[in-house]
Every structure is written in C-alpha cells, then in structure tokens.
GROMACS .gro file of C-alpha atoms in nm:
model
  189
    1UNK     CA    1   0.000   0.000   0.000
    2UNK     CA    2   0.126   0.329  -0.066
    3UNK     CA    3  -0.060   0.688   0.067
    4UNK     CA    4  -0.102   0.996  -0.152
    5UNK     CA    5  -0.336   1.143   0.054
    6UNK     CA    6  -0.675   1.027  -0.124
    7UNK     CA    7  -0.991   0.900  -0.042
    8UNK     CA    8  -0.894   0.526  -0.140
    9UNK     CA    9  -0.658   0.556   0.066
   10UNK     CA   10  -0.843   0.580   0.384
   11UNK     CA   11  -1.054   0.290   0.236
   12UNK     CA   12  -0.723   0.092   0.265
   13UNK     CA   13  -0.639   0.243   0.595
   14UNK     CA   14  -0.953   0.116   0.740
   15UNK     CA   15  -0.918  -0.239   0.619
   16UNK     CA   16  -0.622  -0.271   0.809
   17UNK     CA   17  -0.819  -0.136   1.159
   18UNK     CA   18  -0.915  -0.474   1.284
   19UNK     CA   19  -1.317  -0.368   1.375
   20UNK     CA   20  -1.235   0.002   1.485
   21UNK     CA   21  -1.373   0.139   1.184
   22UNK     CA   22  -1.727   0.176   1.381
   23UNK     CA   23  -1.538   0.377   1.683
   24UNK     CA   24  -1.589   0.728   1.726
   25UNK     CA   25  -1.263   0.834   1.650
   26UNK     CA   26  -1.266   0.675   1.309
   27UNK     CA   27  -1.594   0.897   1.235
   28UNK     CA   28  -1.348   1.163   1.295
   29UNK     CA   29  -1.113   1.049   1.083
   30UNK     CA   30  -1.339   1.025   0.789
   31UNK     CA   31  -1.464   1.348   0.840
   32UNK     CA   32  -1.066   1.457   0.810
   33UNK     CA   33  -1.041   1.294   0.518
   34UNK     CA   34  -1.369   1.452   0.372
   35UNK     CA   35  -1.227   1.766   0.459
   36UNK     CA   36  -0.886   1.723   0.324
   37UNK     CA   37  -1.049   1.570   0.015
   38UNK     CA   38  -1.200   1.894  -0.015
   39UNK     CA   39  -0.916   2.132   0.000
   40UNK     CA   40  -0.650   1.907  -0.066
   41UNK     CA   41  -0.314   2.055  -0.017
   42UNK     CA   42  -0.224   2.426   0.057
   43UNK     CA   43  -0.047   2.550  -0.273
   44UNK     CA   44   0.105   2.884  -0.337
   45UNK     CA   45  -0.253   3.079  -0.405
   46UNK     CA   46  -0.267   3.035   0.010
   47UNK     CA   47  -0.061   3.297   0.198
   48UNK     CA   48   0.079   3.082   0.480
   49UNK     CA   49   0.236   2.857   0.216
   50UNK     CA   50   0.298   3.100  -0.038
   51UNK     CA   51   0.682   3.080  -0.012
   52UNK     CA   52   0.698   2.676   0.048
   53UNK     CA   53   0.684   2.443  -0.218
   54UNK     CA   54   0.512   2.160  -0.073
   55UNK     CA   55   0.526   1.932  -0.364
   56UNK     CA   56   0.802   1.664  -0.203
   57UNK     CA   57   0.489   1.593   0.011
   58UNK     CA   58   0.225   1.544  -0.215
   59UNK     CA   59   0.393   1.239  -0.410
   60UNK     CA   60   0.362   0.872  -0.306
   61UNK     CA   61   0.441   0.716   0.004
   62UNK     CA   62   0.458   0.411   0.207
   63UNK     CA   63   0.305   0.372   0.552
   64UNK     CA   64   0.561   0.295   0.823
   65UNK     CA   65   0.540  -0.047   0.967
   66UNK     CA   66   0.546  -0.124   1.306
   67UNK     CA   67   0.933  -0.250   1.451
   68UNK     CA   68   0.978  -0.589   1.459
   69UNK     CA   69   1.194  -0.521   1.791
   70UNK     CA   70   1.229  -0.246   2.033
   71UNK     CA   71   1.530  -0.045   1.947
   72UNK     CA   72   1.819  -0.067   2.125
   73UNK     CA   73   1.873   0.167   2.396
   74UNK     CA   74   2.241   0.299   2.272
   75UNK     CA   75   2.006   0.429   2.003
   76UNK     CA   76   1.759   0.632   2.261
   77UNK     CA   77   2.080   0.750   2.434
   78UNK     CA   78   2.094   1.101   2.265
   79UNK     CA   79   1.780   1.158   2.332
   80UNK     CA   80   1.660   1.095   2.670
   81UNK     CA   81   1.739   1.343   2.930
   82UNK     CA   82   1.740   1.135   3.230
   83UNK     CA   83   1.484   1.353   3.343
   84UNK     CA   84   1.246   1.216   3.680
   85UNK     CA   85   0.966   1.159   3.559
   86UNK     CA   86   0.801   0.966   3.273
   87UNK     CA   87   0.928   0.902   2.856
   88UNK     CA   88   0.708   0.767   2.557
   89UNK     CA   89   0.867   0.671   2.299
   90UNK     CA   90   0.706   0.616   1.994
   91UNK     CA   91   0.936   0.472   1.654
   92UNK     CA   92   0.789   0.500   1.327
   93UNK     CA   93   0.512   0.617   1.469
   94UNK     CA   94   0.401   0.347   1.720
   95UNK     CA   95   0.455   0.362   2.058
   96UNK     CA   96   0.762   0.144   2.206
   97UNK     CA   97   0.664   0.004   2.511
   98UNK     CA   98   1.010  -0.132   2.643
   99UNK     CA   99   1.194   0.213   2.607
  100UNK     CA  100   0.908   0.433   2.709
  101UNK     CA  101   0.859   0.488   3.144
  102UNK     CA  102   0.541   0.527   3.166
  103UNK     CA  103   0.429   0.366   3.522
  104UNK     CA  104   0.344   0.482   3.842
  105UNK     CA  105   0.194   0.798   3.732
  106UNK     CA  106  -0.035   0.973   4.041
  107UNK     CA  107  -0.424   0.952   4.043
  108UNK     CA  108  -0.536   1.174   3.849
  109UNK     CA  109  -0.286   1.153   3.523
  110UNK     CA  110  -0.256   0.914   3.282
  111UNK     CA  111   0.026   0.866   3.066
  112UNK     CA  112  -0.052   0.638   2.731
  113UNK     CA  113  -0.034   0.584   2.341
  114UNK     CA  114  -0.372   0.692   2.147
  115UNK     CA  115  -0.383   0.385   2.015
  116UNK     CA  116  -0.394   0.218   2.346
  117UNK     CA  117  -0.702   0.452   2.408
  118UNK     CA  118  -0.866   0.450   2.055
  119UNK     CA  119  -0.840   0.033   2.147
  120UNK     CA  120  -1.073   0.138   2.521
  121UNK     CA  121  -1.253   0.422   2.339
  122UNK     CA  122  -1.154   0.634   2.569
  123UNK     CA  123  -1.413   0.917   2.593
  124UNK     CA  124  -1.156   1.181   2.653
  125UNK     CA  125  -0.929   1.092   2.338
  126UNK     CA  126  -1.248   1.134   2.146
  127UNK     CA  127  -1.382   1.445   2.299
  128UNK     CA  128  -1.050   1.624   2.225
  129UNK     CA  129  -0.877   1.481   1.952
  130UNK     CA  130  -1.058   1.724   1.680
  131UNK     CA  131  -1.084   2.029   1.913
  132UNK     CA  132  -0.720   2.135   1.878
  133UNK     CA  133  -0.729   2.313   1.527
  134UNK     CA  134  -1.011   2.370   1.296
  135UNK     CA  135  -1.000   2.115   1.022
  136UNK     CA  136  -1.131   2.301   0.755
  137UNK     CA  137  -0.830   2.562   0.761
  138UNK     CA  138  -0.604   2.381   0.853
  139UNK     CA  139  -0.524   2.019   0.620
  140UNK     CA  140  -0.206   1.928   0.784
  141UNK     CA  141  -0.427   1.868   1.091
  142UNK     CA  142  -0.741   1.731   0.862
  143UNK     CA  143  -0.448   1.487   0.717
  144UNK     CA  144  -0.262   1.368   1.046
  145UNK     CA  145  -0.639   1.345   1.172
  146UNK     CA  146  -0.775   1.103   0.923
  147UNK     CA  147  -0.473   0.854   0.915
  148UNK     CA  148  -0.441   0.869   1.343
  149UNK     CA  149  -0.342   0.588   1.467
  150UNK     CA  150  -0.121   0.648   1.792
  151UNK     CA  151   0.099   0.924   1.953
  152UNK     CA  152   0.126   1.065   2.278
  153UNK     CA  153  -0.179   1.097   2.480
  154UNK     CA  154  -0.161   1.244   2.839
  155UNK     CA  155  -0.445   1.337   3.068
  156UNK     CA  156  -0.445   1.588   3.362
  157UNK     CA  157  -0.762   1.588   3.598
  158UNK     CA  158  -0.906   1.825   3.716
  159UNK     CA  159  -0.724   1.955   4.040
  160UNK     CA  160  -0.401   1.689   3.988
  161UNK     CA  161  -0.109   1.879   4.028
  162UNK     CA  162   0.197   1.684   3.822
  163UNK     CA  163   0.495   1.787   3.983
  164UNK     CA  164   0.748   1.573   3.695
  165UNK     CA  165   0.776   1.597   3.368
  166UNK     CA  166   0.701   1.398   3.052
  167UNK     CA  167   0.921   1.396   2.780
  168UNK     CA  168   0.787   1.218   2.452
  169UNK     CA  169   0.993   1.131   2.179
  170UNK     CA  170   0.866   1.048   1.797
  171UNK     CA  171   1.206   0.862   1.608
  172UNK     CA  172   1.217   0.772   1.255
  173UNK     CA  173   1.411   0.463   1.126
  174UNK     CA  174   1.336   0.495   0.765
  175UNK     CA  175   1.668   0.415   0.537
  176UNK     CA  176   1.593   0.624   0.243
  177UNK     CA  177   1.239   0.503   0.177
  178UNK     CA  178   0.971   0.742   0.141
  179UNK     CA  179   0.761   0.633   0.467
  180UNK     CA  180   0.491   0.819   0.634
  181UNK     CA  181   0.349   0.810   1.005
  182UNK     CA  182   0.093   1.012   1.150
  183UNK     CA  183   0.099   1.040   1.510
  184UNK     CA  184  -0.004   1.295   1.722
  185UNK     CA  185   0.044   1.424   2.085
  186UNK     CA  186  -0.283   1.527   2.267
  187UNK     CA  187  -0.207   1.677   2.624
  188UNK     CA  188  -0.520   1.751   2.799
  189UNK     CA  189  -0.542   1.902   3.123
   0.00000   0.00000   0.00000
C-alpha cells in the first residue's frame, strides 16, 4: 500500500483497523479525510504557504510499519534526558513500550499511546482529539487526523497537580524510503 493522501486511501487504511472502523474516533477520521479531500493541499494561491513548495509531500508514500523489535537503547541514548519523571517513545510512529517509562503515574494523570485509548474508546481521546485546530483551515491537521493511529496521549484531571515531567519522543528509522506516520500528541489538562 502506498498513501497519496486520497480518499482510497483511507478505504485501505480502514481495512487494516481490525473492527475500529465503527469507533468514534474513526468517524473523525473520515470526516478529516472529507475535509482534506475537499481542499487538498495548501499550494502557493494560500498565503501561509505562499513561499513553500510543498510538492516533495504530495507524491507517493509508504506507511511505516510497526518494529519488529524495540530499538536498542544505545540508540535512545541522545535523546533521553534522564529527566524524573516519565518518557514515551514512539518509533515510526508506534509507541515502544520497552523504552518508554510510563508507570506509576499519580491519580489523576494518565500517561498512554492513542492507540492504546482508541483500542478502550476512551471518551476523553475522542472528545478532544478534533478540538485542537479547525479542520477546515487547517489540512495538515485534517491529514494527520484522518490517518491517526497512535501518539502521545496524556491526561491531567481536574485539580491533579503533576509535579514531573514527561518527555515524549517520535524517532524515525526509515533508510531512504519514502515512509509516512501520523501520530499525534494530545495533552489535555
């Protein structure tokens, strides 16, 4: 399968969602793709883009597969902080479970991948996930939105106070291929 952005695409997509095409996130996502199928990508005409050619993006591209093993952790070195508190890691665009430290968070937060929520249905994910940014002006968002599949999702109650931080980190392995991954980070507090 490779992506170019199109309505068959998300056809594809959804084949591959093992039963969550009924969920309520994946009505947002084809309402994404409706409204990226509508006004497509930003070209010159648009004033925010007028000085970026954006056609690199708009050609063909494979989706990036899930690793077949967690990377090493000489890899992650660079990038973690040893900071106290908790890491996701997400490669390719999933989430790596043996590099990220996600446990022991307090009542009141919780620290997880969207697609271990969109997999729950958590009502929160879904409440919030299109809220960010207006679709309709914006089709980077209306794009990442309708081909979500996992990223960052951390949730603040009301009146938890967090007193550690968490660092995410999105790494991608791709040797020259043209890959894509969509994920997203959705902090709500």
């Amino acid at each position: 399968m490779r992506i170019q952005a199109k309505p068959e695409d998300l056809r594809t997509f959804e084949s591959s969602l093992n039963g969550q095409a009924s969920t309520s996130i994946h009505q947002i996502r084809r309402r994404a793709i409706e409204q990226f199928e509508a006004n497509g990508f930003p070209t010159s005409k648009d004033e925010a883009w007028k000085s970026i050619n954006l056609s690199p993006l708009t050609g063909s591209f494979k989706p990036a597969e899930a690793p077949t093993a967690p990377l090493s952790p000489e890899v992650l070195n660079g990038l973690k902080f040893g900071i106290d508190g908790w890491e996701l890691v997400f490669v390719d665009g999933f989430f790596d479970e043996t590099n990220s430290s996600v446990s022991n968070p307090p009542e009141g937060l919780t620290i997880s991948s969207i697609a271990k929520e969109i997999d729950v249905e958590n009502s929160v994910l879904a409440e919030h996930v299109s809220k960010v940014t207006n679709l309709e002006e914006h089709p980077f968002a209306a794009l990442n939105t309708a081909f979500l599949k996992d990223g960052a999702f951390v949730h603040v109650a009301r009146g938890t106070v967090i007193e550690k931080p968490v660092h995410v980190i999105y790494l991608s392995t791709s040797a020259g291929e043209l890959t894509v991954s969509y994920p997203r980070s959705l902090f709500v507090a």
